[in-house]
mmCIF file of C-alpha atoms in Angstrom:
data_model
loop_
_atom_site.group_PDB
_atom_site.id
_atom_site.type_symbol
_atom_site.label_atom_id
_atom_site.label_comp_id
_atom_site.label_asym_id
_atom_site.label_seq_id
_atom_site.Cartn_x
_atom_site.Cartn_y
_atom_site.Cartn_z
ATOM 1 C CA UNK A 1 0.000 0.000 0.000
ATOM 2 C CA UNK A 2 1.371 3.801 -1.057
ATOM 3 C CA UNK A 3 0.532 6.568 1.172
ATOM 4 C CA UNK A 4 1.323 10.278 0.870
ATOM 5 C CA UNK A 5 1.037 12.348 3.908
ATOM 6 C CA UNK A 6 -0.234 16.012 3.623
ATOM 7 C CA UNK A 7 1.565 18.250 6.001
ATOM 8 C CA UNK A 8 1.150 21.877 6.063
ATOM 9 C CA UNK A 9 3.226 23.081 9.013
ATOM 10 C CA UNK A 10 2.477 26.095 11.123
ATOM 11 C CA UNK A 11 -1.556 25.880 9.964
ATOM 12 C CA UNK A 12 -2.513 28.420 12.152
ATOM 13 C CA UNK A 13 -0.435 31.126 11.331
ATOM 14 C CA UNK A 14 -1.270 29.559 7.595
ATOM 15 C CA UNK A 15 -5.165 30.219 8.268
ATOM 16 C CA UNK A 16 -4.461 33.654 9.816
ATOM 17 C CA UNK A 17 -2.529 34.913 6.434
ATOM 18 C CA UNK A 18 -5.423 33.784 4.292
ATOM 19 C CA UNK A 19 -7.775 35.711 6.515
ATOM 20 C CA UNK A 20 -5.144 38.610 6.953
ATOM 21 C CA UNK A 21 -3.397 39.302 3.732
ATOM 22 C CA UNK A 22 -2.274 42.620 4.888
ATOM 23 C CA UNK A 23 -0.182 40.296 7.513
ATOM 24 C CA UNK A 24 1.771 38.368 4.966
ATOM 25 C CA UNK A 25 5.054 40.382 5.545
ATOM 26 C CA UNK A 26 4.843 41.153 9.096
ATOM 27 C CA UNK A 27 6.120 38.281 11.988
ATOM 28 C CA UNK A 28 2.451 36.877 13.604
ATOM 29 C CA UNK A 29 2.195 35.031 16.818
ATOM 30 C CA UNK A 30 -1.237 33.372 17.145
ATOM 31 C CA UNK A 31 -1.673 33.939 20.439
ATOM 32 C CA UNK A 32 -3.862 31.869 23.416
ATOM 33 C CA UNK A 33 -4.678 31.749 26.847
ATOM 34 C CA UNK A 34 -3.101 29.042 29.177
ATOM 35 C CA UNK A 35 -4.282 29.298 32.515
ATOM 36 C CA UNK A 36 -4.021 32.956 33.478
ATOM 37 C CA UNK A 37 -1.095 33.582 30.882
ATOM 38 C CA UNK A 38 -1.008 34.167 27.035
ATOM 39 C CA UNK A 39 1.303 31.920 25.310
ATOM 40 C CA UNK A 40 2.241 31.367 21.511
ATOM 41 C CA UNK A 41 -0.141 28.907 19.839
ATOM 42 C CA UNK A 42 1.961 29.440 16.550
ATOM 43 C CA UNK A 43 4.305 31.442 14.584
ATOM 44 C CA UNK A 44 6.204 31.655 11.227
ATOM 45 C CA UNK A 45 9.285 29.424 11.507
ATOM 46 C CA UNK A 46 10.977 32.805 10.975
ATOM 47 C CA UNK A 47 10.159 34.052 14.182
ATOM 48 C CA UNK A 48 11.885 31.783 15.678
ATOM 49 C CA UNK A 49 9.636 31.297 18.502
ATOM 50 C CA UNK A 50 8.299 27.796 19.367
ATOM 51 C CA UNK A 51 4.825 27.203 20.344
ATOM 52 C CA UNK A 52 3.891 27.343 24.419
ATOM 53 C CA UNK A 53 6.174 30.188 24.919
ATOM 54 C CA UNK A 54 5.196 32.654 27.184
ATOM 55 C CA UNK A 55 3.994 35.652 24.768
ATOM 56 C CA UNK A 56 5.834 38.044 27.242
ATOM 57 C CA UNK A 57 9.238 36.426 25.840
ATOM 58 C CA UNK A 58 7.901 35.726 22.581
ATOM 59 C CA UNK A 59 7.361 39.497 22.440
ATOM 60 C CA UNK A 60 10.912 40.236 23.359
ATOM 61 C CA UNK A 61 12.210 38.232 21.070
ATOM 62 C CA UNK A 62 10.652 39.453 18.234
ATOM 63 C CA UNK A 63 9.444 43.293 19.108
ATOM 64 C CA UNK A 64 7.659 44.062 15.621
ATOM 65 C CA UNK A 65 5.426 41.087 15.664
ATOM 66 C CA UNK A 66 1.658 41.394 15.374
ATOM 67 C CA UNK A 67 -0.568 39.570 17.713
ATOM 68 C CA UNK A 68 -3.074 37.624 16.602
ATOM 69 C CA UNK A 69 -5.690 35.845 19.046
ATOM 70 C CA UNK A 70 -6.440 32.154 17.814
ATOM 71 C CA UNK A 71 -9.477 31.231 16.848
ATOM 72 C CA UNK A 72 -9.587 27.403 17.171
ATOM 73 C CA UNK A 73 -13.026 26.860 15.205
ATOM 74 C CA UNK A 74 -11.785 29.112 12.400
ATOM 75 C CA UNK A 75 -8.130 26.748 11.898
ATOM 76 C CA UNK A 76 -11.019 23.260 12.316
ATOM 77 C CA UNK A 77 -13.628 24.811 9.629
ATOM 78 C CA UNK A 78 -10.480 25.192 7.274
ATOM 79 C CA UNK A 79 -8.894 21.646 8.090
ATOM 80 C CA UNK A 80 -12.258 20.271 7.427
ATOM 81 C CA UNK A 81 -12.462 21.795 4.331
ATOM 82 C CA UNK A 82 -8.863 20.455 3.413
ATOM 83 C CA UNK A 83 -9.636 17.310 4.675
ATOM 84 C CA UNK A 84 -13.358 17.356 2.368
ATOM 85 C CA UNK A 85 -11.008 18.510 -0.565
ATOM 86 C CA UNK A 86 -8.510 15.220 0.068
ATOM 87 C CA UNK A 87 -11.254 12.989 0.162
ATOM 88 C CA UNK A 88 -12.354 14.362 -3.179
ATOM 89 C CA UNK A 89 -9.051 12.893 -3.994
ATOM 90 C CA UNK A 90 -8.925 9.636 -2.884
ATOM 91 C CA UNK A 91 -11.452 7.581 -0.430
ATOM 92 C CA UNK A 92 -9.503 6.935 2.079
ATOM 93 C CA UNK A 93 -7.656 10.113 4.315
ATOM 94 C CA UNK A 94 -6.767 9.661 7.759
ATOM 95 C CA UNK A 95 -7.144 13.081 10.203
ATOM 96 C CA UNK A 96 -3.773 13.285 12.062
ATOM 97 C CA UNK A 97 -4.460 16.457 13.477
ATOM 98 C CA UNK A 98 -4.882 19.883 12.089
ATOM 99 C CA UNK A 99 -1.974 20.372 9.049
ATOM 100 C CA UNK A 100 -1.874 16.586 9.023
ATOM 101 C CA UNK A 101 -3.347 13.601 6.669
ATOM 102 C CA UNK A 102 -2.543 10.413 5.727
ATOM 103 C CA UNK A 103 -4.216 9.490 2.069
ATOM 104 C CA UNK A 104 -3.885 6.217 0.434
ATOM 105 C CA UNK A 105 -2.545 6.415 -2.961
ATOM 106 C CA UNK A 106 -3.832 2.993 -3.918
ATOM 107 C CA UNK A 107 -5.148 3.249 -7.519
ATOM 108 C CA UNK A 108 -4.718 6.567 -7.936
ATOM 109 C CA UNK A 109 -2.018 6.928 -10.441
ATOM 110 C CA UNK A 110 -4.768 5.337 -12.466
ATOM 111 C CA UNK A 111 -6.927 7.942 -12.138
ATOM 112 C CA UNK A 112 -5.512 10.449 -12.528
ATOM 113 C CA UNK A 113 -3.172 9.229 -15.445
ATOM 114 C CA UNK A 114 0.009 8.478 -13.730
ATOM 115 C CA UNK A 115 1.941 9.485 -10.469
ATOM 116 C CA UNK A 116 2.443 12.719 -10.683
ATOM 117 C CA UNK A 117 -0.757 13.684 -11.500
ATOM 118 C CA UNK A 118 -1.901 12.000 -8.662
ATOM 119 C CA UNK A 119 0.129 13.866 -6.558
ATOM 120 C CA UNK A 120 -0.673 17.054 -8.256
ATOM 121 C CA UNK A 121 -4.397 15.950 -7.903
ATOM 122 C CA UNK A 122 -3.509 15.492 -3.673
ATOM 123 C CA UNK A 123 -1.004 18.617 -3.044
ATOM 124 C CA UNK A 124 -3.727 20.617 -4.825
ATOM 125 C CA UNK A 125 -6.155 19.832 -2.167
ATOM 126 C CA UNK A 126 -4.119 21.963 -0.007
ATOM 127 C CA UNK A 127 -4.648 25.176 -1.069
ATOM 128 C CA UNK A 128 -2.625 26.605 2.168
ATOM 129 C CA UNK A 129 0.277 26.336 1.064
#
């Protein structure tokens, strides 16, 4: 059995661009509570800021970033809709979490006319990238 796995890293700060084109040349830190204190849910790998950092470090680190509050229903309506656009793809996709999927490749390359087609067909159902 072939599978392909669909990984589109940093989905939330991914989501937040789409919604926020204005945003796509400034450093964003989704931002969430965590107990009483705001940490970073996500940011651009060029931040340089890992996720669960305390968002009063994260801000010293990188002092022109714009802060974005996450919005966890808007980053599972868009993974549903990349997941929806995967199964369109093939009939069997596997959720591994938001950004992640597991599709079996079985038969595609026959359906869509060879293998890279077929993976054209699947990386195309990620439109966040």
């Amino acid at each position: 059995m072939r599978v392909a796995c669909v990984l589109i890293p940093h989905f939330a700060v991914q989501v937040e661009l789409r919604r926020h084109p204005h945003l796509l040349d400034r450093p964003v830190l989704i931002v969430r509570r965590q107990g009483t204190r705001p940490v970073v849910l996500d940011a651009p790998p060029s931040a340089g800021i890992p996720p669960g950092t305390p968002l009063q470090t994260a801000q010293a680190r990188c002092k022109d970033a714009v802060l974005v509050e996450a919005d966890p229903s808007a980053y599972e309506e868009a993974w549903k809709a990349v997941l929806n656009s995967l199964e369109q793809r093939s009939p069997i996709v596997e959720d591994a979490g938001l950004g992640c999927a597991y599709i079996d490749l079985a038969g595609l390359d026959a359906l869509y006319g060879g293998s890279a087609r077929a993976a054209s067909a699947v990386l195309g159902a990620a439109p966040l990238q």
